[in-house]
């Protein structure tokens, strides 16, 4: 699913752009995720277990083309600072369930981005 995009003002005065990822973002997104998982122990994988840029591009194509999944990247000053992902369950009995994940690079913690991403994901989960 393609996310329409929004712009937010951050606590420090900078602007965050929320948008769907493009395949051109695959390398930067892959690198960002690898950095992000190395910054904290709370993620379920290690940097070496993250997707390659080619795998990330395939994921972007799948998610953007899906009616039950969505990814939002958060861009600040031209760089991807984090992302959120939403995946609805595909089966009739569990179609009311969704998995939501949000992650930000450490320099962007404490700016309200995680809350904004989570709110956007919850809002979109109700639509799909």
Tab-separated table of C-alpha atoms in Angstrom:
chain	number	residue	atom	x	y	z
A	1	UNK	CA	0.000	0.000	0.000
A	2	UNK	CA	1.281	3.435	-0.862
A	3	UNK	CA	1.227	5.948	1.970
A	4	UNK	CA	0.084	9.410	0.873
A	5	UNK	CA	2.749	11.302	2.787
A	6	UNK	CA	2.755	13.923	5.537
A	7	UNK	CA	5.066	16.555	6.944
A	8	UNK	CA	5.562	17.121	10.680
A	9	UNK	CA	7.406	19.689	12.773
A	10	UNK	CA	9.725	18.158	15.340
A	11	UNK	CA	10.409	19.269	18.907
A	12	UNK	CA	13.763	20.708	17.795
A	13	UNK	CA	12.240	22.734	14.937
A	14	UNK	CA	13.301	20.479	12.077
A	15	UNK	CA	10.828	19.021	9.612
A	16	UNK	CA	10.143	15.312	9.188
A	17	UNK	CA	8.681	13.949	5.979
A	18	UNK	CA	6.737	10.682	6.193
A	19	UNK	CA	6.391	8.875	2.861
A	20	UNK	CA	6.342	5.480	1.216
A	21	UNK	CA	9.768	4.144	0.309
A	22	UNK	CA	10.862	4.012	-3.311
A	23	UNK	CA	13.101	1.286	-4.708
A	24	UNK	CA	15.822	3.950	-4.932
A	25	UNK	CA	15.757	4.038	-1.109
A	26	UNK	CA	16.728	0.365	-0.775
A	27	UNK	CA	20.460	0.868	-0.111
A	28	UNK	CA	19.956	3.713	2.364
A	29	UNK	CA	17.102	1.862	4.084
A	30	UNK	CA	19.163	-1.334	4.348
A	31	UNK	CA	22.118	0.594	5.809
A	32	UNK	CA	19.847	2.465	8.231
A	33	UNK	CA	18.295	-0.775	9.538
A	34	UNK	CA	21.740	-2.347	10.040
A	35	UNK	CA	22.881	0.701	11.999
A	36	UNK	CA	19.639	0.820	13.981
A	37	UNK	CA	19.806	-2.811	15.125
A	38	UNK	CA	23.410	-2.312	16.257
A	39	UNK	CA	22.405	0.675	18.448
A	40	UNK	CA	20.203	-1.319	20.845
A	41	UNK	CA	19.596	-4.879	21.971
A	42	UNK	CA	15.801	-4.559	21.665
A	43	UNK	CA	15.647	-5.680	18.016
A	44	UNK	CA	15.148	-9.336	17.184
A	45	UNK	CA	18.036	-9.626	14.756
A	46	UNK	CA	21.696	-8.745	14.369
A	47	UNK	CA	23.110	-6.431	11.689
A	48	UNK	CA	24.387	-9.393	9.643
A	49	UNK	CA	20.842	-10.821	9.575
A	50	UNK	CA	19.351	-7.703	7.967
A	51	UNK	CA	18.243	-7.582	4.351
A	52	UNK	CA	20.684	-6.703	1.600
A	53	UNK	CA	19.838	-3.718	-0.613
A	54	UNK	CA	18.520	-6.159	-3.239
A	55	UNK	CA	16.295	-7.912	-0.693
A	56	UNK	CA	15.161	-4.536	0.643
A	57	UNK	CA	14.195	-3.434	-2.897
A	58	UNK	CA	12.109	-6.614	-3.274
A	59	UNK	CA	10.431	-5.916	0.090
A	60	UNK	CA	9.653	-2.349	-0.982
A	61	UNK	CA	8.059	-3.616	-4.210
A	62	UNK	CA	5.977	-6.161	-2.290
A	63	UNK	CA	4.831	-3.751	0.426
A	64	UNK	CA	4.032	-0.897	-1.970
A	65	UNK	CA	1.987	-3.304	-4.114
A	66	UNK	CA	0.139	-4.917	-1.213
A	67	UNK	CA	-3.343	-3.972	-0.023
A	68	UNK	CA	-2.556	-5.335	3.476
A	69	UNK	CA	0.939	-3.970	4.158
A	70	UNK	CA	2.495	-0.534	4.324
A	71	UNK	CA	5.846	1.040	5.119
A	72	UNK	CA	6.518	4.634	6.047
A	73	UNK	CA	10.019	6.057	5.940
A	74	UNK	CA	10.837	9.133	7.977
A	75	UNK	CA	13.126	11.548	6.185
A	76	UNK	CA	14.868	14.411	7.958
A	77	UNK	CA	17.156	16.801	6.110
A	78	UNK	CA	17.266	14.424	3.148
A	79	UNK	CA	18.252	11.325	5.164
A	80	UNK	CA	16.175	8.355	6.287
A	81	UNK	CA	15.998	8.600	10.082
A	82	UNK	CA	13.725	5.626	10.661
A	83	UNK	CA	10.730	3.707	9.439
A	84	UNK	CA	7.531	2.021	10.442
A	85	UNK	CA	5.915	-1.057	8.971
A	86	UNK	CA	2.381	-2.388	9.134
A	87	UNK	CA	1.307	-5.876	8.084
A	88	UNK	CA	-2.279	-7.067	8.402
A	89	UNK	CA	-2.944	-10.762	8.872
A	90	UNK	CA	-3.994	-12.452	5.610
A	91	UNK	CA	-6.473	-14.981	7.001
A	92	UNK	CA	-10.177	-14.356	7.583
A	93	UNK	CA	-10.127	-15.466	11.228
A	94	UNK	CA	-7.208	-13.177	12.074
A	95	UNK	CA	-7.854	-10.331	9.611
A	96	UNK	CA	-8.566	-8.020	12.549
A	97	UNK	CA	-4.913	-8.314	13.657
A	98	UNK	CA	-1.897	-6.347	12.469
A	99	UNK	CA	1.791	-6.315	13.269
A	100	UNK	CA	3.328	-2.874	13.628
A	101	UNK	CA	7.014	-2.101	13.983
A	102	UNK	CA	8.730	1.248	14.406
A	103	UNK	CA	12.436	1.984	14.578
A	104	UNK	CA	14.562	5.125	14.586
A	105	UNK	CA	18.261	5.830	14.498
A	106	UNK	CA	19.579	6.929	17.893
A	107	UNK	CA	20.274	10.594	16.926
A	108	UNK	CA	16.530	10.986	16.274
A	109	UNK	CA	15.296	9.587	19.589
A	110	UNK	CA	13.400	11.947	21.883
A	111	UNK	CA	11.932	14.116	19.107
A	112	UNK	CA	8.455	12.584	19.111
A	113	UNK	CA	9.043	10.648	15.865
A	114	UNK	CA	8.270	7.232	17.319
A	115	UNK	CA	4.938	8.478	18.647
A	116	UNK	CA	4.085	10.122	15.304
A	117	UNK	CA	5.007	6.988	13.337
A	118	UNK	CA	3.005	4.757	15.656
A	119	UNK	CA	-0.047	7.022	15.415
A	120	UNK	CA	0.137	6.990	11.621
A	121	UNK	CA	0.446	3.200	11.589
A	122	UNK	CA	-2.521	2.718	13.910
A	123	UNK	CA	-4.625	5.093	11.815
A	124	UNK	CA	-3.761	3.255	8.617
A	125	UNK	CA	-4.340	-0.151	10.243
A	126	UNK	CA	-7.967	0.882	10.715
A	127	UNK	CA	-8.247	1.689	6.994
A	128	UNK	CA	-6.825	-1.499	5.477
